[in-house]
JSON list of C-alpha atoms in Angstrom, two decimals:
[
{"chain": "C", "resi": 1100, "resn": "UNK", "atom": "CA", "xyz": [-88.17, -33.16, 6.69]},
{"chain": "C", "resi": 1101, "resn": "UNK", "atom": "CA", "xyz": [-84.96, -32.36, 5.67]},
{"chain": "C", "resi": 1102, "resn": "UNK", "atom": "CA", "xyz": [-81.37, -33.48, 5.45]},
{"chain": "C", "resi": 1103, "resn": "UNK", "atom": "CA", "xyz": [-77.99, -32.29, 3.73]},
{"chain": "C", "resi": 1104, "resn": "UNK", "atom": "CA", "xyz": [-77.02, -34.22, 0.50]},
{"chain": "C", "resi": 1105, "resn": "UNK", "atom": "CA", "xyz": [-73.09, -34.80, 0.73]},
{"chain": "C", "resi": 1106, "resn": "UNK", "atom": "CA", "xyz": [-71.30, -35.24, -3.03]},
{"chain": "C", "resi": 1107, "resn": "UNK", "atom": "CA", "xyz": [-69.06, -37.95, -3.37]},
{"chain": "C", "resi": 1108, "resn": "UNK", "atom": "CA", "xyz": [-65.47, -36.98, -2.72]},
{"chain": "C", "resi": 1109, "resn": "UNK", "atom": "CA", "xyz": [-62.01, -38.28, -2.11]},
{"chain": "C", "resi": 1110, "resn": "UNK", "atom": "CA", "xyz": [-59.62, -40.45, -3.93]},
{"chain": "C", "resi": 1111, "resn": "UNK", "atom": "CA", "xyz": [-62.17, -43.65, -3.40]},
{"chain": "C", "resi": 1112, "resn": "UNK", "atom": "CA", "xyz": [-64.67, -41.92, -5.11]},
{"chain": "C", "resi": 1113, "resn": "UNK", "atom": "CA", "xyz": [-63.45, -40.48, -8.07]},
{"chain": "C", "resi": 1114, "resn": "UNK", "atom": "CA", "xyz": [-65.44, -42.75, -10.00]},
{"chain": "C", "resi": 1115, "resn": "UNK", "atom": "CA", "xyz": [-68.95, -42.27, -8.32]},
{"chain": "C", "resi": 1116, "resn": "UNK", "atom": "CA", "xyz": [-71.85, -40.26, -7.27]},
{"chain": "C", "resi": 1117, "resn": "UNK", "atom": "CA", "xyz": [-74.19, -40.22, -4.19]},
{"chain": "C", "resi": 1118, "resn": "UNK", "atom": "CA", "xyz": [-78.06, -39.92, -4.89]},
{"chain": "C", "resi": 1119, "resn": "UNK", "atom": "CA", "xyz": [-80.22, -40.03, -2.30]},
{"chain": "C", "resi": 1120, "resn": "UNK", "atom": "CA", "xyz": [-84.32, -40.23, -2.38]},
{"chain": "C", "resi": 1121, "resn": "UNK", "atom": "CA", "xyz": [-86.67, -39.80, 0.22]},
{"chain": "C", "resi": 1122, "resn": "UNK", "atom": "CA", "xyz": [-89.67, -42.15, 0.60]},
{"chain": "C", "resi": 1123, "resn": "UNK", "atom": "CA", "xyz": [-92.84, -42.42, 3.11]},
{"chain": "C", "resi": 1124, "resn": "UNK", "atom": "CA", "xyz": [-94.64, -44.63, 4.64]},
{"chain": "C", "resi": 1125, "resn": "UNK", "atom": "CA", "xyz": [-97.65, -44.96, 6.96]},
{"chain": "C", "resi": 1126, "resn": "UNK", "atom": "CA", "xyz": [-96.46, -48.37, 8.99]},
{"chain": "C", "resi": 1127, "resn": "UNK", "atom": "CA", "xyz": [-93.11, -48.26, 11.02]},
{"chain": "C", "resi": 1128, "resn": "UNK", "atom": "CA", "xyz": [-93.84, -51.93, 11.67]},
{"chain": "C", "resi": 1129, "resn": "UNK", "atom": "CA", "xyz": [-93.13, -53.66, 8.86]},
{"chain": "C", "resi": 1130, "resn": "UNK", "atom": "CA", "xyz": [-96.36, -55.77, 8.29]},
{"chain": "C", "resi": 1131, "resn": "UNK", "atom": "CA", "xyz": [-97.01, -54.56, 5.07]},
{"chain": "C", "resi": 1132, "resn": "UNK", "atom": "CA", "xyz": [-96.88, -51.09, 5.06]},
{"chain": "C", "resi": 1133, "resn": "UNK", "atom": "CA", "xyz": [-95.00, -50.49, 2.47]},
{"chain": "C", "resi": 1134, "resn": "UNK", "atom": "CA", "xyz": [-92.15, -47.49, 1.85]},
{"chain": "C", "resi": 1135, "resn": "UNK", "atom": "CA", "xyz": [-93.14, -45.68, -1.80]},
{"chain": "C", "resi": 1136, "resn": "UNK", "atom": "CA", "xyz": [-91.24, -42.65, -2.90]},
{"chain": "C", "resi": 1137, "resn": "UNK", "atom": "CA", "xyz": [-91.74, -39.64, -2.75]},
{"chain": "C", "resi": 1138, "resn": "UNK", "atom": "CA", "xyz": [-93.01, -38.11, -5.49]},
{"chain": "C", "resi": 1139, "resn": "UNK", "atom": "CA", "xyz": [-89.66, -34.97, -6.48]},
{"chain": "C", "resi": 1140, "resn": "UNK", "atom": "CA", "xyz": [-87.35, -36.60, -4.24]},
{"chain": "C", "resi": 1141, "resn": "UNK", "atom": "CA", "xyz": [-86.29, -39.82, -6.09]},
{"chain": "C", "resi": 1142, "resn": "UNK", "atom": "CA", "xyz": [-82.72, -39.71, -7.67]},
{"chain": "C", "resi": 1143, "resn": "UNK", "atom": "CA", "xyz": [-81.18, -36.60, -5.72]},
{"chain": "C", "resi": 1144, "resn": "UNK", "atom": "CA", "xyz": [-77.71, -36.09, -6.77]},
{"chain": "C", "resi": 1145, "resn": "UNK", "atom": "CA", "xyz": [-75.40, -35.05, -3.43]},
{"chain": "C", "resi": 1146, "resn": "UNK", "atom": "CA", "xyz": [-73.84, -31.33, -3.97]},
{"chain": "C", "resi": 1147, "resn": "UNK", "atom": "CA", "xyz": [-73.47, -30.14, -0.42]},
{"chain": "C", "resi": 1148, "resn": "UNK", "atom": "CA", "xyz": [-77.25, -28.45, -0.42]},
{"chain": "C", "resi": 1149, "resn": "UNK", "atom": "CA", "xyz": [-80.16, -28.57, 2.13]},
{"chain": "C", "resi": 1150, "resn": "UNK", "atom": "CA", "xyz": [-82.78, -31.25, 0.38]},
{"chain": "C", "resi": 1151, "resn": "UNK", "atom": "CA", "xyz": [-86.25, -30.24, 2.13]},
{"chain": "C", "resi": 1152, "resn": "UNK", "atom": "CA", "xyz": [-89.97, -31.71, 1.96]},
{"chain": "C", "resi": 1153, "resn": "UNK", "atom": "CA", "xyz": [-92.86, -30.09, 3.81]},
{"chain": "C", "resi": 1154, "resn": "UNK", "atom": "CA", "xyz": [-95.45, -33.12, 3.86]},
{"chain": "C", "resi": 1155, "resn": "UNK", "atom": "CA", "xyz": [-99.15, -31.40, 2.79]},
{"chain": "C", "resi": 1156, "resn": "UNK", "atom": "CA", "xyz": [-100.59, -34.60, 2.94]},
{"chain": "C", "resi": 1157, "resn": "UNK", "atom": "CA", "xyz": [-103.84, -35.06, 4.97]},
{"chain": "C", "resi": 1158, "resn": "UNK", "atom": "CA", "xyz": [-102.80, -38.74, 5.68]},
{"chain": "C", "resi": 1159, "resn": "UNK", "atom": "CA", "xyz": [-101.94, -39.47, 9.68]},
{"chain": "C", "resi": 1160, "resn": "UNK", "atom": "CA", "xyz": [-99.97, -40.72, 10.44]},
{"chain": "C", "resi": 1161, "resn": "UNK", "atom": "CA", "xyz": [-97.22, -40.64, 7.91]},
{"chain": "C", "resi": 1162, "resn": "UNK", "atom": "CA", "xyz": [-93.55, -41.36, 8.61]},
{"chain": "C", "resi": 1163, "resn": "UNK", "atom": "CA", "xyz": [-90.45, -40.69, 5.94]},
{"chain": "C", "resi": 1164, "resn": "UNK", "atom": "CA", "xyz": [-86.87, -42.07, 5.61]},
{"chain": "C", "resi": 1165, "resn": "UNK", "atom": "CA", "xyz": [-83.94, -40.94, 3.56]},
{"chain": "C", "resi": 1166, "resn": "UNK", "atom": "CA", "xyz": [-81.73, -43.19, 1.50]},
{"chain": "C", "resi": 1167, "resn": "UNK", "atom": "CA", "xyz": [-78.23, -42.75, 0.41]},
{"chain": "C", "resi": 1168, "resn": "UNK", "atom": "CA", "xyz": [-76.51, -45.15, -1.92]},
{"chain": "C", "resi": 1169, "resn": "UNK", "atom": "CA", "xyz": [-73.29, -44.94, -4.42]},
{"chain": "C", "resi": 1170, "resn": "UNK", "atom": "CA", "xyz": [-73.78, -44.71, -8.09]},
{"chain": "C", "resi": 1171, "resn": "UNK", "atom": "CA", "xyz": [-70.56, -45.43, -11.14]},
{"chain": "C", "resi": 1172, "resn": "UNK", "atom": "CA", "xyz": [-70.91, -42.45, -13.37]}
]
C-alpha cells in the first residue's frame, strides 16, 4: 500500500499541517470489525514523499485505509 503525503500549502494554510496515518482492518462491513493503526504509520507529517507499507502479516484477509486530516501547529 502506498500513497503520496501532500504538505499543507497556500495562503489558507499557513497556519497548519497535514498528517496522515494508515490503519487496517479485517471487516469492510462495519459489524464490528474494527480499524486499528498501523503500527509506524500513525502521525505522518505530509512533505511531498511516497509513504509505503508492505503488509507481512499472515492474517487474510486484511484491508487498509489512509487518513488525512489538518493539524494548527
Amino acid at each position: 500500500v502506498e500513497f503520496q503525503s501532500l504538505s499543507a500549502t497556500g495562503q489558507y494554510y499557513l497556519l497548519n499541517e497535514r498528517l496522515y496515518s494508515m490503519e487496517e482492518s479485517t471487516n469492510l462491513r462495519g459489524d464490528g470489525g474494527a480499524w486499528l493503526p498501523v503500527d509506524g504509520f500513525t502521525v505522518i507529517t505530509g512533505n511531498e514523499s511516497i509513504v509505503s507499507h508492505t503488509n507481512i502479516s499472515p492474517q487474510s484477509p486484511l484491508f487498509f485505509r489512509g487518513r488525512g486530516w489538518l493539524q494548527d501547529q
